[in-house]
Structures are given as C-alpha cells and as structure tokens.
Coordinates of C-alpha atoms in Angstrom, one line a residue:
M40 CA -29.5 -103.1 -221.5
T41 CA -27.8 -106.1 -219.9
T42 CA -25.0 -106.2 -222.9
S43 CA -21.4 -105.5 -221.5
S44 CA -18.6 -103.0 -222.9
S45 CA -16.6 -105.2 -224.1
E46 CA -19.3 -108.3 -225.5
L47 CA -20.6 -105.4 -227.2
V48 CA -17.1 -105.0 -228.4
K49 CA -16.5 -109.0 -228.9
A50 CA -19.9 -109.1 -231.3
I51 CA -18.7 -106.1 -233.2
S52 CA -15.2 -107.8 -233.6
V53 CA -17.1 -110.6 -235.3
G54 CA -20.1 -111.1 -235.6
R55 CA -20.4 -107.6 -238.2
P56 CA -19.5 -109.4 -242.2
P57 CA -17.4 -110.4 -244.8
N58 CA -18.8 -107.5 -247.0
I59 CA -20.0 -104.8 -243.8
Q60 CA -15.5 -105.1 -242.4
K61 CA -14.5 -104.6 -245.6
R62 CA -17.0 -101.4 -246.4
F63 CA -17.4 -100.3 -243.1
P64 CA -13.8 -101.2 -242.2
N65 CA -13.8 -98.5 -238.7
S66 CA -17.9 -98.8 -238.0
K67 CA -18.9 -99.4 -234.5
A68 CA -22.6 -100.3 -235.7
L69 CA -23.6 -103.9 -235.4
L70 CA -25.0 -104.6 -238.9
V71 CA -25.1 -108.3 -238.3
S72 CA -26.7 -110.7 -241.3
G73 CA -30.7 -111.1 -240.7
K74 CA -30.0 -114.9 -240.2
F75 CA -28.5 -113.9 -235.9
I76 CA -32.1 -111.7 -235.7
D77 CA -34.1 -114.2 -236.3
L78 CA -31.9 -116.9 -233.4
G79 CA -33.6 -113.2 -231.2
M80 CA -36.4 -113.7 -231.8
I81 CA -36.9 -117.4 -231.1
K82 CA -34.3 -116.7 -228.0
K83 CA -37.0 -114.5 -227.0
K84 CA -40.2 -116.6 -228.3
N85 CA -43.5 -114.8 -229.9
A86 CA -41.3 -111.8 -230.5
I87 CA -41.6 -110.4 -233.9
C88 CA -38.4 -108.2 -235.5
M89 CA -40.1 -105.0 -237.6
A90 CA -38.3 -105.0 -240.4
A91 CA -39.1 -101.4 -240.7
N92 CA -39.1 -99.8 -244.8
G93 CA -36.1 -97.0 -245.7
R94 CA -37.9 -95.9 -248.3
N95 CA -36.5 -91.7 -246.8
A96 CA -33.6 -91.6 -244.2
F97 CA -36.7 -89.8 -241.9
V98 CA -38.3 -93.5 -242.1
I99 CA -34.1 -95.0 -241.2
R100 CA -33.2 -92.5 -238.7
G101 CA -37.2 -93.0 -235.8
A102 CA -36.4 -96.4 -236.6
L103 CA -33.1 -96.8 -235.6
K104 CA -33.3 -94.8 -232.2
A105 CA -36.5 -95.9 -231.7
A106 CA -35.0 -99.4 -231.7
Q107 CA -32.2 -98.1 -229.6
R108 CA -35.3 -96.7 -227.4
A109 CA -36.6 -100.5 -227.0
N110 CA -33.1 -101.9 -226.8
S111 CA -34.8 -103.7 -229.8
A112 CA -32.2 -105.8 -232.3
L113 CA -34.2 -104.5 -236.1
I114 CA -34.1 -104.5 -239.4
I115 CA -33.7 -101.9 -242.4
E116 CA -34.9 -103.0 -245.7
I117 CA -35.8 -102.1 -249.2
A118 CA -38.0 -103.9 -251.8
R119 CA -36.6 -104.3 -255.3
S120 CA -39.4 -102.4 -256.8
E121 CA -38.7 -99.3 -253.8
G122 CA -35.5 -99.5 -254.8
G123 CA -34.1 -101.3 -257.0
A124 CA -32.2 -100.6 -260.7
S125 CA -35.6 -99.3 -261.4
A126 CA -36.7 -97.1 -258.1
Y127 CA -39.3 -94.8 -256.9
C128 CA -36.8 -94.5 -253.8
A129 CA -34.0 -92.7 -253.8
V130 CA -32.7 -95.4 -250.9
N131 CA -31.9 -98.1 -253.2
Y132 CA -29.7 -102.0 -252.5
W133 CA -25.9 -100.0 -253.3
N134 CA -27.0 -97.4 -250.7
M135 CA -29.4 -98.8 -248.1
A136 CA -26.1 -99.6 -245.8
R137 CA -24.1 -96.3 -246.5
I138 CA -27.0 -94.7 -245.0
V139 CA -27.9 -97.6 -242.1
D140 CA -23.7 -97.7 -240.8
A141 CA -23.6 -93.9 -240.6
T142 CA -26.7 -93.2 -238.9
C143 CA -26.0 -95.9 -236.5
N144 CA -23.0 -94.0 -235.6
E145 CA -23.7 -90.9 -235.2
L146 CA -27.3 -91.7 -232.8
G147 CA -24.9 -94.1 -230.8
I148 CA -27.1 -97.2 -232.1
T149 CA -25.4 -100.3 -230.5
V150 CA -29.1 -102.2 -231.5
P151 CA -27.7 -105.3 -233.6
V152 CA -29.4 -104.4 -237.4
A153 CA -29.7 -106.5 -240.9
L154 CA -30.2 -104.4 -244.2
H155 CA -32.7 -106.8 -246.0
A156 CA -32.9 -106.4 -249.5
D157 CA -37.0 -107.3 -249.6
H158 CA -38.5 -108.5 -252.4
Y159 CA -36.1 -109.5 -255.1
G160 CA -39.0 -110.4 -257.5
I161 CA -38.2 -112.7 -260.4
K162 CA -41.3 -112.8 -262.9
S163 CA -39.7 -114.8 -265.2
K164 CA -37.4 -117.5 -266.2
D165 CA -35.5 -114.4 -268.3
D166 CA -35.0 -112.3 -264.9
I167 CA -32.7 -115.6 -263.5
P168 CA -29.5 -114.2 -265.8
D169 CA -29.6 -110.6 -264.2
A170 CA -30.0 -111.5 -261.6
K171 CA -27.6 -113.2 -261.0
I172 CA -24.8 -110.4 -262.2
E173 CA -26.6 -107.6 -259.7
I174 CA -27.5 -110.4 -257.0
P175 CA -23.8 -109.9 -255.8
T176 CA -23.1 -106.3 -256.1
M177 CA -25.9 -105.5 -253.7
F178 CA -23.6 -108.1 -251.0
E179 CA -21.0 -106.5 -252.2
A180 CA -22.7 -103.0 -251.3
G181 CA -23.5 -104.3 -248.1
I182 CA -27.0 -106.5 -247.9
T183 CA -26.8 -109.3 -245.4
S184 CA -29.6 -111.1 -245.6
I185 CA -32.9 -110.7 -249.0
A186 CA -36.0 -111.9 -250.1
I187 CA -36.2 -113.6 -252.8
D188 CA -38.8 -114.2 -254.4
A189 CA -39.9 -115.7 -257.2
S190 CA -44.6 -116.7 -256.3
H191 CA -45.3 -114.5 -259.2
L192 CA -44.9 -118.4 -260.8
P193 CA -46.2 -121.5 -260.8
D194 CA -44.5 -123.1 -257.8
D195 CA -42.5 -125.5 -259.8
Q196 CA -40.5 -122.2 -261.2
N197 CA -40.6 -120.5 -258.2
L198 CA -38.7 -123.2 -256.7
L199 CA -36.2 -123.9 -259.2
A200 CA -35.4 -120.5 -259.6
N201 CA -34.6 -120.3 -255.8
L202 CA -32.1 -123.3 -256.9
E203 CA -30.9 -121.8 -258.8
L204 CA -30.4 -118.0 -257.6
K205 CA -28.7 -119.8 -254.4
P206 CA -24.9 -120.3 -255.1
F207 CA -24.9 -116.0 -255.4
I208 CA -26.1 -115.9 -252.2
P209 CA -23.1 -115.9 -249.3
D210 CA -23.9 -118.6 -246.2
W211 CA -23.5 -116.2 -244.1
S212 CA -26.6 -114.9 -245.6
G213 CA -30.0 -114.6 -243.9
L214 CA -32.5 -116.1 -246.4
E215 CA -36.5 -115.6 -247.1
T216 CA -38.7 -116.9 -249.5
E217 CA -41.8 -116.6 -250.8
I218 CA -45.5 -118.0 -251.9
G219 CA -48.6 -117.6 -253.5
E220 CA -47.6 -113.4 -254.3
I221 CA -49.2 -111.2 -252.3
K222 CA -52.9 -109.9 -252.6
G223 CA -55.0 -109.6 -250.6
K224 CA -57.7 -112.0 -250.0
L225 CA -56.9 -113.0 -253.1
G226 CA -54.9 -116.8 -254.3
L227 CA -54.4 -117.4 -250.2
S228 CA -51.0 -119.4 -249.7
T229 CA -52.0 -122.8 -248.9
R230 CA -50.5 -125.5 -246.4
A231 CA -49.3 -128.2 -250.2
E232 CA -47.1 -124.6 -251.7
A233 CA -45.7 -124.3 -248.0
L234 CA -44.4 -127.4 -248.4
F235 CA -43.6 -128.3 -251.8
L236 CA -41.4 -124.9 -251.5
I237 CA -39.9 -125.8 -248.3
Q238 CA -39.3 -129.9 -248.8
G239 CA -37.4 -129.3 -252.2
L240 CA -35.1 -126.4 -251.4
N241 CA -33.8 -128.6 -247.6
A242 CA -33.8 -131.3 -250.0
H243 CA -31.0 -128.9 -251.9
G244 CA -29.3 -128.0 -248.6
I245 CA -30.5 -125.0 -248.5
F246 CA -32.9 -123.8 -245.1
P247 CA -34.4 -120.2 -245.5
N248 CA -34.7 -118.0 -242.0
W249 CA -38.2 -116.7 -243.2
I250 CA -40.8 -118.3 -245.6
A251 CA -43.5 -115.2 -246.8
L252 CA -47.4 -116.4 -247.3
N253 CA -50.2 -114.8 -248.7
N254 CA -52.5 -114.6 -245.4
G255 CA -54.5 -112.3 -246.3
T256 CA -52.6 -108.9 -246.2
V257 CA -52.2 -106.9 -248.8
H258 CA -49.0 -103.8 -249.6
G259 CA -50.2 -100.5 -248.7
I260 CA -52.9 -99.5 -247.9
E261 CA -55.3 -101.7 -246.4
A262 CA -59.2 -100.9 -247.0
S263 CA -60.8 -104.3 -247.3
G264 CA -60.8 -105.1 -244.3
Q265 CA -59.9 -109.0 -244.5
G266 CA -56.8 -108.5 -242.8
I267 CA -54.4 -111.0 -241.6
Q268 CA -55.1 -115.1 -241.6
V269 CA -53.9 -116.2 -238.0
A270 CA -55.3 -119.3 -238.6
L271 CA -54.3 -119.7 -241.6
T272 CA -50.5 -118.8 -240.6
Q273 CA -50.5 -121.3 -237.6
E274 CA -51.7 -124.1 -240.2
I275 CA -49.0 -123.2 -242.5
H276 CA -46.2 -122.5 -239.8
D277 CA -46.9 -125.8 -237.6
A278 CA -46.8 -127.7 -241.0
L279 CA -43.3 -126.2 -241.8
A280 CA -42.3 -126.7 -238.3
V281 CA -39.9 -130.0 -238.9
Y282 CA -38.0 -127.7 -241.2
H283 CA -37.3 -124.8 -238.2
V284 CA -38.6 -122.3 -241.2
S285 CA -39.9 -118.8 -238.9
G286 CA -42.3 -116.7 -241.1
A287 CA -41.8 -113.1 -242.4
Q288 CA -44.7 -111.1 -241.9
H289 CA -45.9 -109.1 -245.0
G290 CA -48.4 -106.4 -245.5
T291 CA -48.9 -105.4 -241.5
S292 CA -50.2 -101.2 -242.5
G293 CA -53.6 -101.3 -241.8
N294 CA -53.7 -104.3 -239.6
S295 CA -54.5 -104.3 -236.1
S296 CA -52.7 -104.5 -232.7
Q297 CA -54.4 -107.1 -232.4
R298 CA -53.9 -109.3 -235.0
L299 CA -50.4 -108.8 -235.1
R300 CA -49.9 -109.4 -231.8
E301 CA -51.9 -112.9 -232.8
I302 CA -49.4 -113.9 -235.1
A303 CA -46.8 -113.0 -232.2
N304 CA -48.8 -115.7 -230.6
R305 CA -50.0 -117.9 -232.1
T306 CA -47.4 -118.4 -235.1
N307 CA -44.1 -119.1 -235.3
T308 CA -43.6 -115.2 -237.3
T309 CA -40.2 -113.1 -236.5
K310 CA -40.2 -110.9 -239.1
A311 CA -42.9 -108.5 -239.9
N312 CA -42.5 -106.0 -242.7
V313 CA -43.3 -101.6 -241.5
A314 CA -43.7 -99.8 -245.6
T315 CA -46.6 -97.1 -246.2
A316 CA -47.3 -96.7 -242.6
L317 CA -44.1 -95.5 -242.1
Q318 CA -43.8 -93.6 -244.8
M319 CA -47.3 -91.4 -244.6
I320 CA -46.1 -91.0 -240.9
S321 CA -43.2 -88.8 -241.8
W322 CA -44.5 -87.1 -243.8
G323 CA -46.8 -86.1 -241.6
L324 CA -50.3 -87.3 -242.7
E325 CA -52.6 -89.1 -240.2
V326 CA -52.3 -93.3 -239.9
N327 CA -55.0 -94.1 -236.8
D328 CA -53.3 -96.9 -234.5
D329 CA -52.6 -99.0 -236.7
G330 CA -51.0 -97.7 -239.3
N331 CA -53.7 -96.7 -242.2
A332 CA -53.9 -93.6 -243.5
A333 CA -56.5 -91.5 -243.3
L334 CA -58.2 -90.5 -246.1
D335 CA -61.4 -87.7 -247.0
D336 CA -64.5 -87.8 -247.9
N337 CA -63.1 -86.7 -251.5
G338 CA -60.9 -89.0 -250.7
N339 CA -57.3 -87.5 -250.3
F340 CA -54.7 -88.1 -247.2
I341 CA -55.5 -86.0 -244.6
K342 CA -52.7 -83.4 -243.3
V343 CA -51.4 -83.1 -239.6
V344 CA -51.1 -79.4 -238.9
D345 CA -47.4 -78.7 -237.9
Q346 CA -46.5 -82.5 -238.0
G347 CA -43.8 -84.0 -240.5
V348 CA -42.9 -81.8 -243.6
S349 CA -44.0 -78.4 -243.8
E350 CA -47.3 -77.2 -245.1
A351 CA -46.2 -76.1 -247.9
M352 CA -43.5 -78.6 -248.8
W353 CA -46.7 -80.9 -248.2
A354 CA -48.7 -78.7 -250.6
K355 CA -46.1 -79.2 -253.5
M356 CA -46.4 -83.1 -253.4
V357 CA -50.0 -82.5 -253.7
A358 CA -49.6 -80.9 -256.9
Y359 CA -47.2 -83.3 -258.1
A360 CA -49.0 -86.0 -256.7
N361 CA -52.5 -84.8 -258.9
E362 CA -49.7 -83.4 -262.4
K363 CA -48.9 -87.1 -262.5
G364 CA -52.0 -88.4 -261.5
W365 CA -51.0 -90.1 -258.7
K366 CA -53.8 -91.0 -255.8
G367 CA -53.9 -93.4 -252.4
G368 CA -51.2 -95.6 -252.2
N369 CA -49.4 -94.5 -255.4
Y370 CA -47.9 -91.9 -253.4
K371 CA -45.5 -93.6 -252.9
K372 CA -43.2 -92.2 -256.2
L373 CA -43.4 -88.9 -254.4
N374 CA -40.4 -90.5 -252.8
L375 CA -37.9 -90.2 -254.9
P376 CA -38.5 -86.5 -256.4
F377 CA -38.5 -85.1 -252.8
E378 CA -36.0 -86.9 -251.2
N379 CA -33.7 -84.2 -251.5
K380 CA -36.1 -81.5 -251.8
L381 CA -36.5 -83.3 -248.1
L382 CA -33.7 -83.3 -246.7
G383 CA -33.5 -79.5 -247.8
L384 CA -36.4 -78.5 -244.8
P385 CA -35.2 -76.5 -241.7
R386 CA -33.8 -78.8 -239.1
E387 CA -36.7 -79.0 -236.9
I388 CA -38.4 -80.0 -239.6
R389 CA -36.2 -83.0 -240.2
E390 CA -36.8 -83.4 -236.5
R391 CA -40.2 -83.5 -236.2
M392 CA -40.3 -86.4 -239.0
E393 CA -37.7 -88.4 -237.4
Q394 CA -39.7 -87.6 -234.0
R395 CA -42.7 -89.0 -235.1
V396 CA -41.7 -92.5 -237.1
E397 CA -39.9 -93.8 -233.7
S398 CA -42.8 -92.9 -231.3
F399 CA -44.6 -94.8 -233.7
V400 CA -41.8 -97.3 -234.3
F401 CA -41.3 -98.2 -230.3
N402 CA -44.5 -98.5 -229.5
M403 CA -45.1 -101.2 -232.5
L404 CA -41.5 -103.1 -230.9
V405 CA -43.0 -103.5 -227.6
N406 CA -46.0 -103.2 -227.2
V407 CA -46.9 -106.0 -230.2
F408 CA -44.5 -107.0 -232.2
N409 CA -42.7 -107.7 -228.3
A410 CA -39.2 -107.1 -229.5
R411 CA -38.6 -104.9 -226.2
D412 CA -34.6 -106.2 -225.2
T413 CA -34.2 -108.3 -228.2
A414 CA -30.9 -106.8 -229.3
D415 CA -29.3 -108.5 -226.4
L416 CA -31.1 -112.6 -226.7
T417 CA -29.1 -111.3 -230.1
I418 CA -25.9 -110.4 -229.8
E419 CA -26.0 -113.5 -226.5
A420 CA -26.5 -115.4 -230.2
I421 CA -23.8 -113.8 -231.8
L422 CA -21.4 -114.0 -228.9
E423 CA -22.5 -118.1 -229.0
A424 CA -21.4 -118.2 -232.4
N425 CA -18.2 -116.7 -231.9
N426 CA -18.9 -116.0 -235.7
F427 CA -21.3 -113.5 -237.7
D428 CA -22.9 -117.1 -239.3
P429 CA -24.3 -119.4 -237.3
G430 CA -25.4 -121.2 -239.7
P431 CA -28.5 -123.1 -240.6
K432 CA -31.5 -124.0 -237.8
A433 CA -31.8 -126.9 -240.0
K434 CA -31.0 -129.9 -241.3
R435 CA -31.2 -132.1 -244.5
I436 CA -33.8 -134.5 -243.6
E437 CA -35.9 -134.7 -247.3
S438 CA -33.5 -136.8 -250.3
P439 CA -32.6 -135.1 -253.2
E440 CA -33.2 -137.9 -255.9
E441 CA -36.6 -136.8 -254.7
W442 CA -35.8 -133.1 -256.5
T443 CA -34.5 -133.4 -259.2
T444 CA -35.7 -130.7 -262.1
E445 CA -38.2 -134.1 -263.3
K446 CA -39.3 -134.7 -259.8
I447 CA -40.5 -130.6 -258.7
I448 CA -41.8 -130.0 -261.9
R449 CA -44.1 -133.7 -261.4
K450 CA -45.2 -132.9 -258.0
A451 CA -46.1 -129.3 -257.9
A452 CA -48.6 -130.2 -261.7
L453 CA -50.6 -132.3 -258.3
I454 CA -50.6 -129.2 -256.0
E455 CA -54.3 -127.1 -256.3
S456 CA -53.3 -123.6 -255.9
S457 CA -54.9 -120.4 -256.6
Q458 CA -52.2 -117.3 -258.3
G459 CA -55.1 -115.2 -257.8
P460 CA -55.1 -111.7 -260.3
E461 CA -52.6 -110.1 -262.6
G462 CA -51.1 -107.1 -261.3
E463 CA -49.0 -105.3 -259.1
F464 CA -48.5 -105.8 -255.7
D465 CA -44.5 -106.2 -255.2
D466 CA -43.9 -104.0 -252.1

C-alpha cells in the first residue's frame, strides 16, 4: 500500500460522511460515499469495483479480506428483497453498516468501503410514500450509497419516481439509477431509454454516479448462455458520455471472466454486483470459474466435501429447502433461517467459509476487474476533495423547462421499448 499512515488518518478524518461519523465516532474504518469508489475506478481507467452482496456475514468478512489483500476499494451491498422490510437475509439495510464497521476494525481493514442499498425497488406509485419515510432511516443506519430502482415502471414513471425521491437522499451519497428491469435477454435496455432517464435527471440537477441496464444479464443462476451484451453496453455508455455517468453491471454470476474483462475494457462500467456466486461459495458448493453453481443429474447443488459449511449442516439446509419446496435460485431463502446456525459452527468451519469467499473475490478483483491498488486512488480522491463529498461529476446541460411532468409524459410516449414479461427479477 502506497498510502501513508498519515494520509489514511487524514482520509478517515475528512472522508467519512456525517452519518458514519455520528454512528461510529471512534471507528478507524474508512466507510465512504459511493461517489469516491466511482472516482477511484475512473482514476485507474478500465477498472471495476466489486459490489459484493453481503447476504451473510461470511461473505462480508471474506470480501473485506480479499479487498485488503488486493489493496482495492470495495462496495458491500444488499438489495431490498434481501435486506429490506420483508428480508430473506439476516443482513439488512439497517445492520449492514454496523456489521461492516465492526469487521473492518476487527480485521484491520484500511481500504475504502462504501455501503450500498441496492435495488431499492419502486414497483408502483403506492411505494413512494413509504419510501420517503424508510430511505432516511437507512442513511441514519449508515448507508452511504443507494440505487433507486423504478425500472419495473414505464419510462416516465421511472424518471418521475427518481425525481420525487431524490430529496430524501443526501447530496453526498453515491446514487445509482436503472432502466430495463434486469431479466436476461427479455426486454433489453435501449439507447433511447437511457438518454431519456439521464437527460431528465440532468435537467433537474441530479447527476447519478451509475446507471444499471438490462444488457442481457439475469440475477441468480445464469443458465441461458445469453450473458452480458458488451456491444449494447458500449453503445449506451458512449451515448451517455457527455453526462459523465458510469455503468453498474448487474447479474455477473455465470458470465465468463472474458466477457467481464470486455465490460471493463470497452465500457464505462465502474461497479459490478456479485451476489449468488458468493453465497454459494461460502456454503461450499461446487462453482465453476464464472461463479455459476454446478448441478448434478437430478438438478441438485453439489456440495464439496470439507469446504464451506459442515456436511451435517448442509444436510439440514437441503432438508429445510425440500420441506419448503425451494430449488435452484430459491436456495437464497435459506439465508435468514440459517444465519445464526452458521454463526454457531466451529471456528475452523467459519474460517474456511470466509477463506473460500476471499479467494474467489481476490481473483475477481485482481484478474478480472482490474481493481488492484484502487484503494490508493480512492483515498487520493478523498484527499483531493478534502471532504466527504467530492461533488457531482457532471453539470446541468439540459433545460428544466423541457422536462416538466407534462413534457416527460409526452417524451416517454415516443420511446419504443420492451419491458419484457412480468415476474420477480429483483436480485
């Protein structure tokens, strides 16, 4: 690490946002706005920060250890379906910062870490009043970055929801927006949709750090072989270049390392979510190099002996899933009922769960995402700003008069897009 101890102390002093300072006044963990993570990746060029989905404590610990080894900045995130009011994980929007902060101090983690509320889903106008109440509580609990995901809605309602909720998000926070609900090859995002959303936000003085697209990805287990559409992503990012918004890549599990390297090299992506792969790896399941869990001839996951959880615990997890009728991707629902059971396993079992995650994440950070030493560059950005908020990357270039509610509705009606089929594609 080239950052000196005095620079690190200064970064901790000036770079932690007000909610982190208040919640963890004596902490030595460098928990920062997602804005700085984005800037660190831009400084390196062709680098992507992993947004490790912290579905359990073992994933969080393993990912933090890997980031420290790689001297890489890191994002720890959880989605609303996973960690919201109706969560299926024990890690949630309100305890994730506490878990990460404690782990960083325990393990001596010095790399910058952002805490991202991923996929804060708005599926109808009726969700907005509750969101106005809930979002501030998440920042009070230590969230430093958020993704407003109204991509389930028509384009005009997506934009209007983003506009309505922005006052409830601190200006210093990292911000992600999304088009084209993530559902693989169904309902792919378009250049017109992306421009509509970003131009409309720009006109109202809102400058997201990231935009997430449906560029051919799915969440969970990738079995179609369709995968990420690099050319489509590049086309959309090129069209958005003047607005200085980076890309957020969702649905990485099951996509080839080569394809993810292309995303790093050919697009403006600086954030990539990794979720299902890390969960499966922590449990000790057989996972290929692309992070896709292997299945036997009967469609069941393959547990690697003496890896991850104990064989006895895995048998209990499988029995519970069978009782509930859960198969495939629905094994994610095991997180909540089994978190405390897993935390109660012997130390050597817990440590091998973490180690498995650490090895996978380290390889991704260094050999796929080109994120080695981005910790130093992120700290450099903090010291340059001498503040917890570096300000926006962009400036307003669109006219507010052209983006009134009435004109937004009229413009959206001219966009040709495909939302794809109905369904659950949240995480």
